[in-house]
Coordinates of C-alpha atoms and ligand atoms in Angstrom, one line a residue:
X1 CA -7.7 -4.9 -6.2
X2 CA -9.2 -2.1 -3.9
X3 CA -8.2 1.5 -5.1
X4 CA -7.3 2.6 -1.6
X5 CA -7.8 6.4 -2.3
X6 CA -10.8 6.4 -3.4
X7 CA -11.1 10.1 -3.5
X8 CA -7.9 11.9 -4.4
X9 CA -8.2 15.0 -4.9
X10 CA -4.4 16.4 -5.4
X11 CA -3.9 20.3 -5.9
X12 CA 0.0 20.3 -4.7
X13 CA 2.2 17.0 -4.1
X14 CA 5.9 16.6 -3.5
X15 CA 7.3 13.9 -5.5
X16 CA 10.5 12.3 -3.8
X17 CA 12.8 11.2 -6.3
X18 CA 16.3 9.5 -5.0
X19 CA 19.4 10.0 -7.4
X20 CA 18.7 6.7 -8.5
X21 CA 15.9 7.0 -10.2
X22 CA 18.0 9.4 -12.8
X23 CA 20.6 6.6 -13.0
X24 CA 18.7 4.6 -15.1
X25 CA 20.6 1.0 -15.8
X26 CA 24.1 2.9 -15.5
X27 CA 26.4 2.0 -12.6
X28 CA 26.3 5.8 -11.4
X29 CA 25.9 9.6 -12.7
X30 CA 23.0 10.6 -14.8
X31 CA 21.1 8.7 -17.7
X32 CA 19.9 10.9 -20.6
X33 CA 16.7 8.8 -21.7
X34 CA 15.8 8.4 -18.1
X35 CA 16.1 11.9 -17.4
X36 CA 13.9 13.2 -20.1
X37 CA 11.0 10.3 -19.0
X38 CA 11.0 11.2 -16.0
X39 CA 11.1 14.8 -16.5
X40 CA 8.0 14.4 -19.0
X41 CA 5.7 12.7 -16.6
X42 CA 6.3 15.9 -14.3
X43 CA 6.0 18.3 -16.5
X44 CA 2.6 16.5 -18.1
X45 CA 1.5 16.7 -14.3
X46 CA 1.9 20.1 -13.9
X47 CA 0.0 20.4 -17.7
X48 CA -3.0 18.6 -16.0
X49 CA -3.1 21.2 -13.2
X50 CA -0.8 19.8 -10.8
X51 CA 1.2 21.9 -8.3
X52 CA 4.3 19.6 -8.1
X53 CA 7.3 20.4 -5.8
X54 CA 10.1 17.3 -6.6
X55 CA 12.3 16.7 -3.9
X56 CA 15.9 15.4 -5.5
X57 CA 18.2 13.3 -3.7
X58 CA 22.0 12.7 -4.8
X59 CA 22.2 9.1 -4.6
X60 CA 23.9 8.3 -7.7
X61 CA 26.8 10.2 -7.8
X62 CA 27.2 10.6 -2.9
X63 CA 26.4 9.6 -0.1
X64 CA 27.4 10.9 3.1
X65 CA 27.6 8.2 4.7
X66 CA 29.7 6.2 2.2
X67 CA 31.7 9.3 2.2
X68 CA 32.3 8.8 6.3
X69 CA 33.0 5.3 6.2
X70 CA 35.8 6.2 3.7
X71 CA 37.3 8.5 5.9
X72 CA 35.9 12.3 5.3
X73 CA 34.3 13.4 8.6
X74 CA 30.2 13.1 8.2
X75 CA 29.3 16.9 7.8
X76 CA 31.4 17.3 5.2
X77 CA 30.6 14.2 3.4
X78 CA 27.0 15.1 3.9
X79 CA 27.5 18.7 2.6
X80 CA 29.2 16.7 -0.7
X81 CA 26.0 14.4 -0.9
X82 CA 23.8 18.3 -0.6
X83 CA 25.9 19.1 -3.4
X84 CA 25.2 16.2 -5.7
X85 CA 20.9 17.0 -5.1
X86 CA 21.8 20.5 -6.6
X87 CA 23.6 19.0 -9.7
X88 CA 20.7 16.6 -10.4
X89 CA 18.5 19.5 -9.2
X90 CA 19.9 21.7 -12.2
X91 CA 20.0 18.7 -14.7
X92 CA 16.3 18.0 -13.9
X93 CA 15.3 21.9 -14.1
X94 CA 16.7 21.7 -17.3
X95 CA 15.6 18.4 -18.9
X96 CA 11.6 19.5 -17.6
X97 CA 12.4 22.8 -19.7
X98 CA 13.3 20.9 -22.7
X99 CA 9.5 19.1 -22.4
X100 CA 8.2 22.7 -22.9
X101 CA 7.4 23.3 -19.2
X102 CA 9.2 25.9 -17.0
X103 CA 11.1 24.5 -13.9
X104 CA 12.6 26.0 -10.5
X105 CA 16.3 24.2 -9.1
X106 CA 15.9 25.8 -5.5
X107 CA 18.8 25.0 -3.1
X108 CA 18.2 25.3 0.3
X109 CA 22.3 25.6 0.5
X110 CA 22.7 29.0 -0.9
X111 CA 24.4 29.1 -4.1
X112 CA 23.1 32.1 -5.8
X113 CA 25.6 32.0 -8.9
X114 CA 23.7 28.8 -9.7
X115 CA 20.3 28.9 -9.0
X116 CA 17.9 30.4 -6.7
X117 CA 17.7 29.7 -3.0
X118 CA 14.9 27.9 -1.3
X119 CA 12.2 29.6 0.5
X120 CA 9.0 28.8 1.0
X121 CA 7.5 32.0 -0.3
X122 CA 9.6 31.7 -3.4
X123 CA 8.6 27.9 -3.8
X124 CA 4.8 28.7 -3.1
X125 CA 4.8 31.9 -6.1
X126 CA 6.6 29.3 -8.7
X127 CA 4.2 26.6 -8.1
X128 CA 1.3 29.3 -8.3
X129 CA 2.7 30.0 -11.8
X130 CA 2.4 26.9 -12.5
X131 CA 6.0 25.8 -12.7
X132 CA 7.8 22.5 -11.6
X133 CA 9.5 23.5 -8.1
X134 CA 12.7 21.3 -7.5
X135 CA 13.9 21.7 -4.3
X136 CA 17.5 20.8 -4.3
X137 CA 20.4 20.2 -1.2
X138 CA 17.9 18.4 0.9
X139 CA 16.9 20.2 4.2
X140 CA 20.4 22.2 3.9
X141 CA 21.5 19.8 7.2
X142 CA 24.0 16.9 7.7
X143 CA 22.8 14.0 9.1
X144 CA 19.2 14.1 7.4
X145 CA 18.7 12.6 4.0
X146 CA 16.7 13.7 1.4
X147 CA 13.5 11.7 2.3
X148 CA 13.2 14.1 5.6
X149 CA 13.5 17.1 2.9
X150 CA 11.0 16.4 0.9
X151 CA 8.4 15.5 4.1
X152 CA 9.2 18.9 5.2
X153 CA 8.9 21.0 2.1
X154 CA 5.5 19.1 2.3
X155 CA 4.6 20.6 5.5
X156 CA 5.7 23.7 5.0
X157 CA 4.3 24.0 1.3
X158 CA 1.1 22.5 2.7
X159 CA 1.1 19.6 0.3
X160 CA -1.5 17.1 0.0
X161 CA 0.9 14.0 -0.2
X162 CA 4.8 13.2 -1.0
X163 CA 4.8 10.9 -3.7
X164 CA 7.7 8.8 -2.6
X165 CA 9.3 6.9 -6.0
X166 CA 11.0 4.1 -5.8
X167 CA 12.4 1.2 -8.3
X168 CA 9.5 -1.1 -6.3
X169 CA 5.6 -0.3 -6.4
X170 CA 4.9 0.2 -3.2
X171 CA 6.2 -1.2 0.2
X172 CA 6.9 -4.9 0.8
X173 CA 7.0 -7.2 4.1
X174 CA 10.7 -8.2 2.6
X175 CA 12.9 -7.0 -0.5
X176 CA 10.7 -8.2 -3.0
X177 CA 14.0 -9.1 -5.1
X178 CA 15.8 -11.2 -2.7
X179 CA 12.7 -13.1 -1.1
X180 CA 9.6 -14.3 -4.1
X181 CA 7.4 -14.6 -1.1
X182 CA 7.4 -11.0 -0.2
X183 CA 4.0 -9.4 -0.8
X184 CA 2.7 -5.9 -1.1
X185 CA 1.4 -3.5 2.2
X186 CA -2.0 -2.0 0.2
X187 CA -2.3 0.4 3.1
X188 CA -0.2 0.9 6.7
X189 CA -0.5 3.5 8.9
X190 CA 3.2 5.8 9.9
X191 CA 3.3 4.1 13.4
X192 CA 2.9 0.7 11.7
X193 CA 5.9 2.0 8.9
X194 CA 7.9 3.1 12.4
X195 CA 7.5 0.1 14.2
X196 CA 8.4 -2.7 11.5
X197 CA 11.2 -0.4 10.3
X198 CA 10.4 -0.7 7.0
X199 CA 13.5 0.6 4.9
X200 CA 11.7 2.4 2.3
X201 CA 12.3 6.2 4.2
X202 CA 14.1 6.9 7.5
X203 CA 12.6 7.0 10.7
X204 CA 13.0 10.4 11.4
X205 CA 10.7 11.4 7.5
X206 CA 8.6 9.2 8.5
X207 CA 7.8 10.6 11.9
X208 CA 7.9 14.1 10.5
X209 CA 4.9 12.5 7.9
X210 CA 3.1 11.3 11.5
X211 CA 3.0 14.3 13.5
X212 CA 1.7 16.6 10.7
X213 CA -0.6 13.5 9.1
X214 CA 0.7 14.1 5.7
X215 CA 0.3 10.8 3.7
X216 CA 2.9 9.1 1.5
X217 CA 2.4 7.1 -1.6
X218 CA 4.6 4.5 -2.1
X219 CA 5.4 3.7 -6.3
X220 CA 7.2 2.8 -8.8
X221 CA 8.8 5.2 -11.3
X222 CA 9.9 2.5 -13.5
X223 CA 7.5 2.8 -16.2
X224 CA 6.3 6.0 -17.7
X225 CA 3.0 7.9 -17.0
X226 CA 4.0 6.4 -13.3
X227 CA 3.1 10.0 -11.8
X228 CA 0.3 10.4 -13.6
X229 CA -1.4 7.3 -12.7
X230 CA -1.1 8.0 -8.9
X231 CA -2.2 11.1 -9.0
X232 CA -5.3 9.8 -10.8
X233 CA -5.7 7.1 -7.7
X234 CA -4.7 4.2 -10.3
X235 CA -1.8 1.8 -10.5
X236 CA 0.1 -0.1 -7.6
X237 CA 1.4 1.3 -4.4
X238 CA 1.5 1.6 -0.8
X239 CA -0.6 4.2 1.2
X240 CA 1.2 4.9 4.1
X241 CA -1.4 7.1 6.2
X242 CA -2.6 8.0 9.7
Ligands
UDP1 N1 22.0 15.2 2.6 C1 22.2 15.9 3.8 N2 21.2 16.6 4.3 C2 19.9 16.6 3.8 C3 19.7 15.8 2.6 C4 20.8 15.1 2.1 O1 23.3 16.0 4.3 O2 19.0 17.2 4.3 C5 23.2 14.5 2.0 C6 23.5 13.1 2.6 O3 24.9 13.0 2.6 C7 22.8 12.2 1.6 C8 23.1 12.9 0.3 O4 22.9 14.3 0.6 O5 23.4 10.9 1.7 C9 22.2 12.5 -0.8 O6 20.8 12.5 -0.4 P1 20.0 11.1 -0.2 O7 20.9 10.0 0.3 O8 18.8 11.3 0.5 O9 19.7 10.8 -1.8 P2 18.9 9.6 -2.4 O10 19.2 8.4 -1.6 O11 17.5 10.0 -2.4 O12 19.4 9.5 -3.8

């Protein structure tokens, strides 16, 4: 198969990581084993030189939109689903501690008797120390999801890619595991991810990604050393890229 990044040459990356991919096999909530796998590939990332910013969504313990259709008005349910990035934010921080590497839970909704508040300058002087930046509570906003976050701590952290990961590798022309015949996009461009509505990010992330060309990788984080192996341009994924 072609490696369709020949050359990549990494120094920062935001990794995307829904609430999901904590969950592990439980039904919700957080999964301990998962946790620390996951938190070991980042934090061997970062030991190989890495600057890596993770963007954490909430996922597995709100939605805000399941929240609204149950009855609590949006914003609020959204600012419920902001809290829920911070508490994986905070069990993430401390799970990529436990691997020996120093972590950052940022929240860009200010709760300073918790952890630190996002900012770009403080983001950019942790990741120059070589520390795992989580940025936690999405873009701080209702009505964006956590996908839009991390394409615009990308942008604003001048990163060379978000590494969106997802329970799939890469991006398929139909759910993979409702239709057999569903086969793997090597390579599309944002327009292309736009105009087929592909449900892997939200339109508005992925137009974010468009008008400041920053490229996503599309992967799965089910098996460990997944990080790793994108970063060195190997294993299976979608490039999505002007
Ligand atoms: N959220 C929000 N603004 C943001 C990011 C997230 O209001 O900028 C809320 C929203 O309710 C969302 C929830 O936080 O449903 C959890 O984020 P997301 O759904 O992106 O998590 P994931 O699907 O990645 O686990």
């Amino acid at each position: 198969m072609r490696d369709h990044v020949p050359t990549r040459s990494f120094r920062r990356v935001v990794v995307k990581l829904s609430g999901e991919a904590l969950q592990g096999q439980a039904a919700h909530g957080l999964d301990a084993p998962t946790l620390a796998r996951v938190a070991s590939d980042l934090a061997s990332a970062a030991e190989n030189g890495y600057q890596i910013a993770v963007v954490v969504g909430g996922g597995n313990f709100f939605r805000g939109i399941k929240g609204a259709d149950s009855g609590i008005e949006r914003a609020r349910a959204d600012s419920i689903g902001m809290l829920a990035t911070v508490m994986n934010g905070l069990a993430l921080e401390q799970a990529i501690e436990m691997q020996g590497r120093q972590a950052r839970c940022l929240s860009a909704v200010p709760m300073p008797a918790v952890c630190e508040s996002f900012s770009r300058r403080a983001a950019l002087h942790h990741l120059d120390k070589g520390r795992v930046v989580i940025a936690a509570g999405g873009t701080g906003n209702p009505f964006f999801t956590t996908d839009t976050g991390a394409v615009l701590r990308a942008a604003e952290l001048s990163a060379d890619a978000v590494l969106k990961a997802t329970q799939v590798d890469g991006v398929y022309t139909a759910d993979p595991k409702r239709d057999p015949s569903a086969t793997r996009y090597e390579r599309l461009t944002h327009d292309e991810a736009i105009a087929q509505n592909l449900a892997v990010m939200d339109t508005a992330a992925f137009a974010l990604a468009r008008e400041n060309k920053i490229p996503i990788i599309v992967f799965s984080i089910g098996d460990p050393g997944a990080i790793a192996s994108v970063l060195a341009g190997g294993g299976r994924s979608t490039l999505v890229a002007p």
